[in-house]
mmCIF file of C-alpha atoms in Angstrom:
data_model
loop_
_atom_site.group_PDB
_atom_site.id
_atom_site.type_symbol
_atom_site.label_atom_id
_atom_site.label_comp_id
_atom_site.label_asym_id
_atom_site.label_seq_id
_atom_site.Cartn_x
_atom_site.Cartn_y
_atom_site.Cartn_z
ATOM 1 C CA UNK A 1 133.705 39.477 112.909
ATOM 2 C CA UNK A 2 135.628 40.009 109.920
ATOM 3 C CA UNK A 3 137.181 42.984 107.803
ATOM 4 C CA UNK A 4 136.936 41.690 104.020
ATOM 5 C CA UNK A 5 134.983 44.786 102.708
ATOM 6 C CA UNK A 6 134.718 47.857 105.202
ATOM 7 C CA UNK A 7 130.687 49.900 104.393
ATOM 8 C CA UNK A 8 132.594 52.908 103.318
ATOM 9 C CA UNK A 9 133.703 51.133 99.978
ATOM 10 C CA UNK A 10 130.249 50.684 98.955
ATOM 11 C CA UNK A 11 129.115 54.025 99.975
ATOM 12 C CA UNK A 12 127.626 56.196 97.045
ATOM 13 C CA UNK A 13 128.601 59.651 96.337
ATOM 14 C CA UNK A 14 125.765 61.066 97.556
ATOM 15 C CA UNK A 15 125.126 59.260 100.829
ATOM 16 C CA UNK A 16 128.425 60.726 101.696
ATOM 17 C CA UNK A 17 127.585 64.182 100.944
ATOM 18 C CA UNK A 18 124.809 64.100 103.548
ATOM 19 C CA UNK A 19 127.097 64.476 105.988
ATOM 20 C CA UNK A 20 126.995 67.925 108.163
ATOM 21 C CA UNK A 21 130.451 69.708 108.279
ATOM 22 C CA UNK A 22 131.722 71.110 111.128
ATOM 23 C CA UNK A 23 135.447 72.855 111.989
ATOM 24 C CA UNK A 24 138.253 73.240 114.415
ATOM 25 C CA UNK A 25 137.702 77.334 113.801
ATOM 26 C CA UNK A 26 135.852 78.569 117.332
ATOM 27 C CA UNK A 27 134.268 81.248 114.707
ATOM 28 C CA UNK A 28 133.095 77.956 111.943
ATOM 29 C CA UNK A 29 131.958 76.678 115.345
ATOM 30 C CA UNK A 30 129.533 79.774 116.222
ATOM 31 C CA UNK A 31 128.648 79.874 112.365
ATOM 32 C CA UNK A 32 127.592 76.641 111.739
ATOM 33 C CA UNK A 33 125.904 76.766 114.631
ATOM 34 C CA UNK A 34 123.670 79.804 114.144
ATOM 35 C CA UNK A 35 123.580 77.978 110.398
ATOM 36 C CA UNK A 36 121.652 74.762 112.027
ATOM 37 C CA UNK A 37 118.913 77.336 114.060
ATOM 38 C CA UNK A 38 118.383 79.818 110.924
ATOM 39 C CA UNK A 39 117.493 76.685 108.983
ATOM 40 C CA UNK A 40 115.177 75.027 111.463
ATOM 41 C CA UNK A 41 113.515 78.538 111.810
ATOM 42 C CA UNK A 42 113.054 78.042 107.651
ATOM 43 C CA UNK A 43 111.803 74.547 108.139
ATOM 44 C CA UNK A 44 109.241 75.524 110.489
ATOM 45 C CA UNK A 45 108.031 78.112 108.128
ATOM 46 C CA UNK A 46 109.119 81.399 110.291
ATOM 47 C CA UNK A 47 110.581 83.071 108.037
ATOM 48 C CA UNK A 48 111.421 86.997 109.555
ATOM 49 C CA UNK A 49 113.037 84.818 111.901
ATOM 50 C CA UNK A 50 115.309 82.969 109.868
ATOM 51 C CA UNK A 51 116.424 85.656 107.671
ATOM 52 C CA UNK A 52 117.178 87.582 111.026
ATOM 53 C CA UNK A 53 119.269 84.746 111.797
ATOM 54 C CA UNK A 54 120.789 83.923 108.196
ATOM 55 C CA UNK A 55 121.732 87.795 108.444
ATOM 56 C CA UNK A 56 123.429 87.453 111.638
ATOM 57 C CA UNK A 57 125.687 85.148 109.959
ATOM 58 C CA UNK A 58 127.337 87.571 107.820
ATOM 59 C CA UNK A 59 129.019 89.229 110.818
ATOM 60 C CA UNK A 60 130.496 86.507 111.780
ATOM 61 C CA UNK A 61 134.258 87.032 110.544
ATOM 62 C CA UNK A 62 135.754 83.508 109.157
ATOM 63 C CA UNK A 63 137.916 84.876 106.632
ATOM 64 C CA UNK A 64 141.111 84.147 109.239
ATOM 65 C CA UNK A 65 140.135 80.129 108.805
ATOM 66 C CA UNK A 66 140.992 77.799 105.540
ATOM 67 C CA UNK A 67 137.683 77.753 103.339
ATOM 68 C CA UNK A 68 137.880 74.585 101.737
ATOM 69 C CA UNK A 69 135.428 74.002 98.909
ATOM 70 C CA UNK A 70 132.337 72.214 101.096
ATOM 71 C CA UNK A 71 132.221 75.706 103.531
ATOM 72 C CA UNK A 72 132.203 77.888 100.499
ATOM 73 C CA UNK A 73 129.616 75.573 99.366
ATOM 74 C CA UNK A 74 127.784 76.012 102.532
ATOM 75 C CA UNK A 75 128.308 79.262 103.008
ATOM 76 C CA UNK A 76 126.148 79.665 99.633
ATOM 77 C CA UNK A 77 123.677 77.921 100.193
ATOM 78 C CA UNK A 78 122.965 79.756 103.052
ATOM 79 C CA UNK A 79 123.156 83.237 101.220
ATOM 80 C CA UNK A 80 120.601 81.594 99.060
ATOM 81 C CA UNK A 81 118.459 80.449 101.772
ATOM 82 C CA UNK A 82 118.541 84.440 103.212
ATOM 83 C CA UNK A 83 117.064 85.520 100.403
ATOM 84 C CA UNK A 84 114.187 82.948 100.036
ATOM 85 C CA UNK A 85 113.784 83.782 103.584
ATOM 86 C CA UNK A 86 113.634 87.687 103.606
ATOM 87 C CA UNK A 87 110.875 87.360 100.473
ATOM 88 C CA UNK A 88 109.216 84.864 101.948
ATOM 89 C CA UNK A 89 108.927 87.097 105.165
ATOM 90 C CA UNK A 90 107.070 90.255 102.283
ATOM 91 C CA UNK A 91 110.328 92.347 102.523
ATOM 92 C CA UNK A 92 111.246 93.102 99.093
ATOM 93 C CA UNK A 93 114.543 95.704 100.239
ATOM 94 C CA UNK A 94 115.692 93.403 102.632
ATOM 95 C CA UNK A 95 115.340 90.593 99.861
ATOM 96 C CA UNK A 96 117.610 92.096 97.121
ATOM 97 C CA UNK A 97 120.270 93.277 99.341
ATOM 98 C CA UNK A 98 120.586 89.671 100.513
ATOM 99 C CA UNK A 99 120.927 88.921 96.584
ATOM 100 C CA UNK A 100 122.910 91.745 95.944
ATOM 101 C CA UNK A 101 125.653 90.087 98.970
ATOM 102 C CA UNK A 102 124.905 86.465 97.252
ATOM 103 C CA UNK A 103 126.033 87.764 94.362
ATOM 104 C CA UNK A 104 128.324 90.316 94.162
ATOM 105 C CA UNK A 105 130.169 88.959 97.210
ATOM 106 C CA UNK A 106 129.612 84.963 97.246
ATOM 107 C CA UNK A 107 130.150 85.132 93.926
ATOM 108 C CA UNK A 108 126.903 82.696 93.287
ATOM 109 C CA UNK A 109 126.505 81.594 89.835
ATOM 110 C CA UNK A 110 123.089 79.729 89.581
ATOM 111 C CA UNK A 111 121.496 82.014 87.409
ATOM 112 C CA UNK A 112 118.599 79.309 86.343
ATOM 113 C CA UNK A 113 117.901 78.853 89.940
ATOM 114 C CA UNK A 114 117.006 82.498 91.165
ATOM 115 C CA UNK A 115 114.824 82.974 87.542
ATOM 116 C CA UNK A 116 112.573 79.684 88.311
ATOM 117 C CA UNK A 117 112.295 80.068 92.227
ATOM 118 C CA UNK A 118 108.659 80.768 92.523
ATOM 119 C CA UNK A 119 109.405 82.324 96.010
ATOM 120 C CA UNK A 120 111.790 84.958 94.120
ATOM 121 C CA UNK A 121 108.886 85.889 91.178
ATOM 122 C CA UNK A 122 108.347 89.276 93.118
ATOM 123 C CA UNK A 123 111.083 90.121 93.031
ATOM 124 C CA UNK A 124 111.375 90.276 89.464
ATOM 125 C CA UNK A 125 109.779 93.705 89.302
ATOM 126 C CA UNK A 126 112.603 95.366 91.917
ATOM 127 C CA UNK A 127 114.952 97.622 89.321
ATOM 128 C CA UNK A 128 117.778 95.996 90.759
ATOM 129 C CA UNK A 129 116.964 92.250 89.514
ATOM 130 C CA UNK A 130 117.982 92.114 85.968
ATOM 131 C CA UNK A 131 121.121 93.367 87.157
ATOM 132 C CA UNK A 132 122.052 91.301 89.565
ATOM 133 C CA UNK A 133 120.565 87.902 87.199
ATOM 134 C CA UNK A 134 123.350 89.123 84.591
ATOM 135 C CA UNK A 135 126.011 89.508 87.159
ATOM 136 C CA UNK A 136 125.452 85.513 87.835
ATOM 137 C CA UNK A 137 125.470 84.664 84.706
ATOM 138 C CA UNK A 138 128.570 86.325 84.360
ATOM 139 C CA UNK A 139 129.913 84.448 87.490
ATOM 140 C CA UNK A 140 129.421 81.298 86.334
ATOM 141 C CA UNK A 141 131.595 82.376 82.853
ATOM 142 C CA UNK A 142 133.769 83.239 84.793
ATOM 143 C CA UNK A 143 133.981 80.360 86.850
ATOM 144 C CA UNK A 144 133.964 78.256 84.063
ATOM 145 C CA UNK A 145 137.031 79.961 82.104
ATOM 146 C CA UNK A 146 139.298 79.148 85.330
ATOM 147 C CA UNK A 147 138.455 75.501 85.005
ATOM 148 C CA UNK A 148 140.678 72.618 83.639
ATOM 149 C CA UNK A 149 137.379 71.421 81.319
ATOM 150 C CA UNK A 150 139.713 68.366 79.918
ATOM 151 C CA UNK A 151 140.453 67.272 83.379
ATOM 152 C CA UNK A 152 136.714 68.045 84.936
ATOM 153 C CA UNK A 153 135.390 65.503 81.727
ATOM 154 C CA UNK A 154 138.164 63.092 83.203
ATOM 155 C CA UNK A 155 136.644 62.857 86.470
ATOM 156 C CA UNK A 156 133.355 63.056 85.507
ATOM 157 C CA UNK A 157 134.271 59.549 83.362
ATOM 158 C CA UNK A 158 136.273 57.937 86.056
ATOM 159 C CA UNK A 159 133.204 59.267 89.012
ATOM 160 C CA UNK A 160 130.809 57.440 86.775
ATOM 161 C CA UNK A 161 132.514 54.548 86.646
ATOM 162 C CA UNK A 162 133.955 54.733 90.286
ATOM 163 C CA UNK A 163 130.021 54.621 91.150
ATOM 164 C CA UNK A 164 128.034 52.740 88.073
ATOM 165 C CA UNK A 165 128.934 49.067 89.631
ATOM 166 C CA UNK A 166 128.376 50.054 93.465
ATOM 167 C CA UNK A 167 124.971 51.365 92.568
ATOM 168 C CA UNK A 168 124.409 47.583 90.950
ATOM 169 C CA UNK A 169 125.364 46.169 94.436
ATOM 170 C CA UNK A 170 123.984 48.257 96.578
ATOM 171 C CA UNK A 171 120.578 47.321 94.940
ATOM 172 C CA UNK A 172 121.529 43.905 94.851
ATOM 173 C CA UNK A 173 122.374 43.610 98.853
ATOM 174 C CA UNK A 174 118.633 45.390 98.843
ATOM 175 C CA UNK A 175 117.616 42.633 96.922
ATOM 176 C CA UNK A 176 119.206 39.669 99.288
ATOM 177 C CA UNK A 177 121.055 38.756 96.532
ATOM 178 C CA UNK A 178 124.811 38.845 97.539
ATOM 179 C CA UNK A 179 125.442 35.446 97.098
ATOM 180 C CA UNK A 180 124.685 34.503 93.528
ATOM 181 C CA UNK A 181 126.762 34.286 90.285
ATOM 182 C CA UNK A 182 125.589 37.900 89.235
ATOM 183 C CA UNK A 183 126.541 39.143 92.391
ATOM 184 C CA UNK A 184 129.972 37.864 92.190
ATOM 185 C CA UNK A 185 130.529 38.930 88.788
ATOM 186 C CA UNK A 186 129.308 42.779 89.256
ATOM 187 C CA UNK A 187 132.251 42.351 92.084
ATOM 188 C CA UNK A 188 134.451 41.676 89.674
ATOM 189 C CA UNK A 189 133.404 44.335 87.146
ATOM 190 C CA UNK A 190 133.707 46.677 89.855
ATOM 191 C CA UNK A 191 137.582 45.547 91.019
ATOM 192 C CA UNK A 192 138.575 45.934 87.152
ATOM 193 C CA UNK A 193 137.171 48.883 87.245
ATOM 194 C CA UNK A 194 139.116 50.488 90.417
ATOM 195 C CA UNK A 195 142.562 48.919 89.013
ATOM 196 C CA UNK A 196 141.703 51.102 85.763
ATOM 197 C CA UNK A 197 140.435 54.416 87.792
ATOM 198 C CA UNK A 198 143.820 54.143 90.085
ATOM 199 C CA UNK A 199 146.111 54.204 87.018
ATOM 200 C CA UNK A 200 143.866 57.156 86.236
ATOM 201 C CA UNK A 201 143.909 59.180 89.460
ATOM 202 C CA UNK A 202 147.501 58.673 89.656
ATOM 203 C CA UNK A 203 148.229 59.842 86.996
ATOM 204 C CA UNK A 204 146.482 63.092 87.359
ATOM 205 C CA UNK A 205 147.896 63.065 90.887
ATOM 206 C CA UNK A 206 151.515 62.831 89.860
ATOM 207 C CA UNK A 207 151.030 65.965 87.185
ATOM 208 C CA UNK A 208 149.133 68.345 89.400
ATOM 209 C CA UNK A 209 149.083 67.103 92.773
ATOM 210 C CA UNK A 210 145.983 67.792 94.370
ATOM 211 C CA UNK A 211 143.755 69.617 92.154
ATOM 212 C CA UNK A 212 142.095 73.061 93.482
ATOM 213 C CA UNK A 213 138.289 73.305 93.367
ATOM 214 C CA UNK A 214 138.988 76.854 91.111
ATOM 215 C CA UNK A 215 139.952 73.996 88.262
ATOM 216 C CA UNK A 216 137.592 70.804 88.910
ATOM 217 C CA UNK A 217 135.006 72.151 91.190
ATOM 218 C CA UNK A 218 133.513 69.648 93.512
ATOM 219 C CA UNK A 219 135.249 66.778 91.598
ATOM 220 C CA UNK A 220 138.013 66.285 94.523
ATOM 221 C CA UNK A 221 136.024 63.741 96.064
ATOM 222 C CA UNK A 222 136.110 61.448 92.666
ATOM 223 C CA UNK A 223 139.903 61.606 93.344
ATOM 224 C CA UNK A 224 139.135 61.380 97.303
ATOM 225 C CA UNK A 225 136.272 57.930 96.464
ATOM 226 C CA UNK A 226 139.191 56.150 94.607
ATOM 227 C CA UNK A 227 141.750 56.483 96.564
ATOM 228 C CA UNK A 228 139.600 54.742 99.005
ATOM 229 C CA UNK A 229 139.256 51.657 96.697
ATOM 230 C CA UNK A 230 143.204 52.000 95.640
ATOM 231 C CA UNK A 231 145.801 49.376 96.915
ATOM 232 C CA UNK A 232 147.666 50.055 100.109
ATOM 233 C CA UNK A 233 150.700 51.600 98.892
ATOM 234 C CA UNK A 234 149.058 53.604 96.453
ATOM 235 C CA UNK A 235 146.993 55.255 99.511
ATOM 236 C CA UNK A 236 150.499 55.583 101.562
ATOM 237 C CA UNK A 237 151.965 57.050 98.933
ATOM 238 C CA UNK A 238 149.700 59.804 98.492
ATOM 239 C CA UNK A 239 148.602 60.295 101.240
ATOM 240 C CA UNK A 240 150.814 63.271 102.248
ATOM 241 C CA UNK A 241 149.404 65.188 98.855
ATOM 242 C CA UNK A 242 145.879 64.675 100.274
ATOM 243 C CA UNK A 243 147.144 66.217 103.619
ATOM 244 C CA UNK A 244 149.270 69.084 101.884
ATOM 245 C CA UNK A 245 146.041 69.581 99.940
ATOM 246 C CA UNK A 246 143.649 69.692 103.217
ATOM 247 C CA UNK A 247 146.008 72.207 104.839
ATOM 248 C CA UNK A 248 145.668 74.468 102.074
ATOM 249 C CA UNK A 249 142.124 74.547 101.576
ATOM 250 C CA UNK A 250 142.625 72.639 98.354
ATOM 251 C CA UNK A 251 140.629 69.504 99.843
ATOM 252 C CA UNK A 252 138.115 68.464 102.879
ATOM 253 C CA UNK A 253 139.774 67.422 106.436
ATOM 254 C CA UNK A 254 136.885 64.798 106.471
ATOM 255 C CA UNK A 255 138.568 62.933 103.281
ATOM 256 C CA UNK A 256 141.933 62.769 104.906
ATOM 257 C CA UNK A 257 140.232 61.469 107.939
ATOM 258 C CA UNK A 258 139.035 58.802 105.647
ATOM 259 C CA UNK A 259 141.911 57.679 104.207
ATOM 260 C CA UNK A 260 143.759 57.536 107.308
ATOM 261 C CA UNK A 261 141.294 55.276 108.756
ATOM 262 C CA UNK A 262 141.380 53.335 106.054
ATOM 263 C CA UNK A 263 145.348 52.773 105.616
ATOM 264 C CA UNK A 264 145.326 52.412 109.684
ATOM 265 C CA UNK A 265 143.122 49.509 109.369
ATOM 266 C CA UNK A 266 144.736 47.924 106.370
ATOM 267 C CA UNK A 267 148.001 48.056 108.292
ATOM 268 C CA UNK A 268 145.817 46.283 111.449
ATOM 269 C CA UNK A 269 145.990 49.118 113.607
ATOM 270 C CA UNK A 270 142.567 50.448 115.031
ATOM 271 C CA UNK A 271 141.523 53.780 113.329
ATOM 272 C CA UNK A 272 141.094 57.221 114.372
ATOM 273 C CA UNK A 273 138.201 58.742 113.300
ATOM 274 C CA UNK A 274 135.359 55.954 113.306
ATOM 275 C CA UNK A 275 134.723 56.338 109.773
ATOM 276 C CA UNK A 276 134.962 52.785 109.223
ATOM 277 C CA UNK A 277 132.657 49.583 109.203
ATOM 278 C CA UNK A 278 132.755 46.213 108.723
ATOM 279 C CA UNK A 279 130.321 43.169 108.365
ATOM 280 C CA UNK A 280 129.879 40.830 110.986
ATOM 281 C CA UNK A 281 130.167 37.373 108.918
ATOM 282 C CA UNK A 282 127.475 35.645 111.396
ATOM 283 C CA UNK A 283 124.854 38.256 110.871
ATOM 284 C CA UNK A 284 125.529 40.265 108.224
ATOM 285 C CA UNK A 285 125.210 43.483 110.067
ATOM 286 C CA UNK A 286 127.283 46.322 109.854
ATOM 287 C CA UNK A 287 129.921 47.284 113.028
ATOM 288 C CA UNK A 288 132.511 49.513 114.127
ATOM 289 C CA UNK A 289 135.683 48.893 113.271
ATOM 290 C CA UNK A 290 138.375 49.537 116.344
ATOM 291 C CA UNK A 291 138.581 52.735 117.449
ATOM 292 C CA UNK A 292 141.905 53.566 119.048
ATOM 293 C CA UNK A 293 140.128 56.413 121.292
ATOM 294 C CA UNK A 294 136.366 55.380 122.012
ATOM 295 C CA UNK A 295 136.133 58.249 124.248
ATOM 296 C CA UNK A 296 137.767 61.424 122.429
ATOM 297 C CA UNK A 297 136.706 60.199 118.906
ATOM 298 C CA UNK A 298 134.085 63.221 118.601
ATOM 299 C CA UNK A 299 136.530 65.767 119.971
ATOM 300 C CA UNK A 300 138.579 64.317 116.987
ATOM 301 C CA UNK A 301 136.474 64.147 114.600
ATOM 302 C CA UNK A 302 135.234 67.402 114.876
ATOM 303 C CA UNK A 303 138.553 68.737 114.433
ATOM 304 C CA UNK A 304 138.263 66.967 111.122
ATOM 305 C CA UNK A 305 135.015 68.335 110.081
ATOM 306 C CA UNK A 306 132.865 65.034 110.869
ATOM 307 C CA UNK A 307 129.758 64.782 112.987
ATOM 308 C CA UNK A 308 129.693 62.971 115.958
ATOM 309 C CA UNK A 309 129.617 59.225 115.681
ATOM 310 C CA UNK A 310 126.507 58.683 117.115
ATOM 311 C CA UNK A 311 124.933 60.689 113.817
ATOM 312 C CA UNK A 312 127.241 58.660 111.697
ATOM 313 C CA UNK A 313 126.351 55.519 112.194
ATOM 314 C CA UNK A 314 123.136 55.727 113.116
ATOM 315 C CA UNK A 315 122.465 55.900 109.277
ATOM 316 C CA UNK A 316 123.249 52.168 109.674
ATOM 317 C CA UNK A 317 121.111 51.232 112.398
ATOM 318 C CA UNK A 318 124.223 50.949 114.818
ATOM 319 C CA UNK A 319 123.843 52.435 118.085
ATOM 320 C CA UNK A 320 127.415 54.208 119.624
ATOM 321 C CA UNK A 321 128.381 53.246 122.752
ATOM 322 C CA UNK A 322 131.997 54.013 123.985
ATOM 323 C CA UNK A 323 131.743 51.779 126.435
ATOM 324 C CA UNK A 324 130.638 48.890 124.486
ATOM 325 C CA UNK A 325 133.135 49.537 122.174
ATOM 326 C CA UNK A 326 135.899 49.039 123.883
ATOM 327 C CA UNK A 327 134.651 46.005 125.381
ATOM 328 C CA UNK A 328 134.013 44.607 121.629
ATOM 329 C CA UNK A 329 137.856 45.665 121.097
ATOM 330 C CA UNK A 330 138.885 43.337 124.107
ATOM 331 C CA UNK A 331 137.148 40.802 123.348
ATOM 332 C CA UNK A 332 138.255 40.318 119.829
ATOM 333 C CA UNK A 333 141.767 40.841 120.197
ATOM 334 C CA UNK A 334 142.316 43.300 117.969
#
């Protein structure tokens, strides 16, 4: 086996949203849990019962944990997801207070969203509805005022070009193509392209430090995704602004987890969190890079706000096994 490239360079943007968040808060614990059986009760099409559930879910108190951006995001979604589920279910009261909590106190924004959702059309008549539609309009102004717009068109640039030339590979490995001229030349592209997005995310770095999601939104993880692809020293080095940021909320536990993964490995020690994957040079096939504690990995990583490792990697057709693992580790040395 070798380590030239690890999978989670290549990852897109959006395969590593897909990932389910979970915390180290007992109370995020019981909410993302009732979350996860209020959704499947959606799914299935039983709807009282889900917005039942979804309800429950306000009484859970997690205003004593750190919300980072991706649990407010969440959080949302499931407010949103209430509502569909309380109309769906033919109670119109029940509906618009669940709106009237989305978005007086959620503060949702997505205006568009509630006017074209063909479940929400009854609602429309409700006296209340207007009302509410202008108040998230007017939350999304306001959102928008807060924000650094110069800075959110910056990472929107460097995110586009942090993902234009892995998109071109990723098809290309698809394609069986890895080992032509074209391939090798998109590789380069893409390294030219990560020097020049470094300088850029250091930069912004060094003058804010870790931007807040009140000023770029979702847009941490363009600063989180290049990072990844930065030298050594350049992760080292900010690596403790990534943590300060995590511990305030600013950013998501899961991209320091990353990162430290990443730097352990790069400094050949085995990693912490399992996030990382190599290709074995024989076969091509993806495996899991050294994990210094096969057995308490997913008590770890859920303290980081990662799913077990058996999810994880199963979206690469590896099967986890601890035990196996640490075998693998003997027997190459590491």
């Amino acid at each position: 086996m070798f380590r030239i490239q690890t999978v989670a360079s290549f990852c897109l943007i959006l395969f590593f949203c897909s990932f389910s968040f979970r915390s180290v808060s007992q109370n995020w614990q019981d909410y993302r849990q009732k979350s996860i059986q209020a959704y499947k009760q959606y799914k299935s099409k039983d709807y009282c019962s889900a917005a039942k559930t979804y309800s429950s879910l306000v009484r859970i108190n997690i205003n004593n944990t750190v919300i980072s951006y991706f649990k407010k995001f969440q959080i949302k979604e499931d407010g949103y997801i209430r509502v569909l589920s309380w109309a769906r279910c033919g109670n119109q009261d029940s509906a618009i207070t669940a709106l009237h909590y989305l978005v007086n106190k959620l503060l949702y924004d997505e205006s568009s969203k509630l006017i074209k959702d063909s479940s929400l059309k009854y609602l429309q008549n409700n006296f209340q509805w207007k009302k509410l539609v202008e108040q998230s309009v007017l939350n999304h102004k306001n959102r928008i005022a807060k924000m650094d717009l110069g800075l959110v068109s910056s990472l929107d640039s460097i995110a586009n070009d942090d993902q234009k030339y892995r998109i071109m590979i990723q098809k290309m490995q698809q394609n069986s193509q890895m080992n032509t001229p074209e391939f090798k030349e998109i590789l380069l592209k893409m390294e030219r392209t990560d020097s020049a997005n470094v300088k850029k995310v250091i930069a912004i770095l060094n003058k804010y430090g870790w931007p807040n999601s009140d000023i770029i939104g979702d847009r941490s993880q363009t600063l989180f995704l290049v990072l990844q692809h930065a030298p050594l020293m350049v992760q080292v080095k900010y690596l403790p602004v990534l943590k300060s940021s995590v511990d305030k909320g600013e950013a998501d536990a899961q991209y320091l987890a990353y990162l430290i993964d990443r730097t352990n490995l790069m400094k050949n020690k085995k990693q912490i969190y399992g996030t990382q994957l190599g290709f074995d040079q024989a076969t091509g096939l993806p495996f899991i890079e050294p994990i210094e504690d096969p057995d308490r990995v997913d008590i770890l990583r859920e303290e980081v706000d990662l799913p077990p490792i058996s999810e994880y990697v199963k979206n690469f057709n590896i099967i986890w096994d601890p035990s196996a693992h640490k075998k693998q580790i003997m027997k190459s040395k590491f």
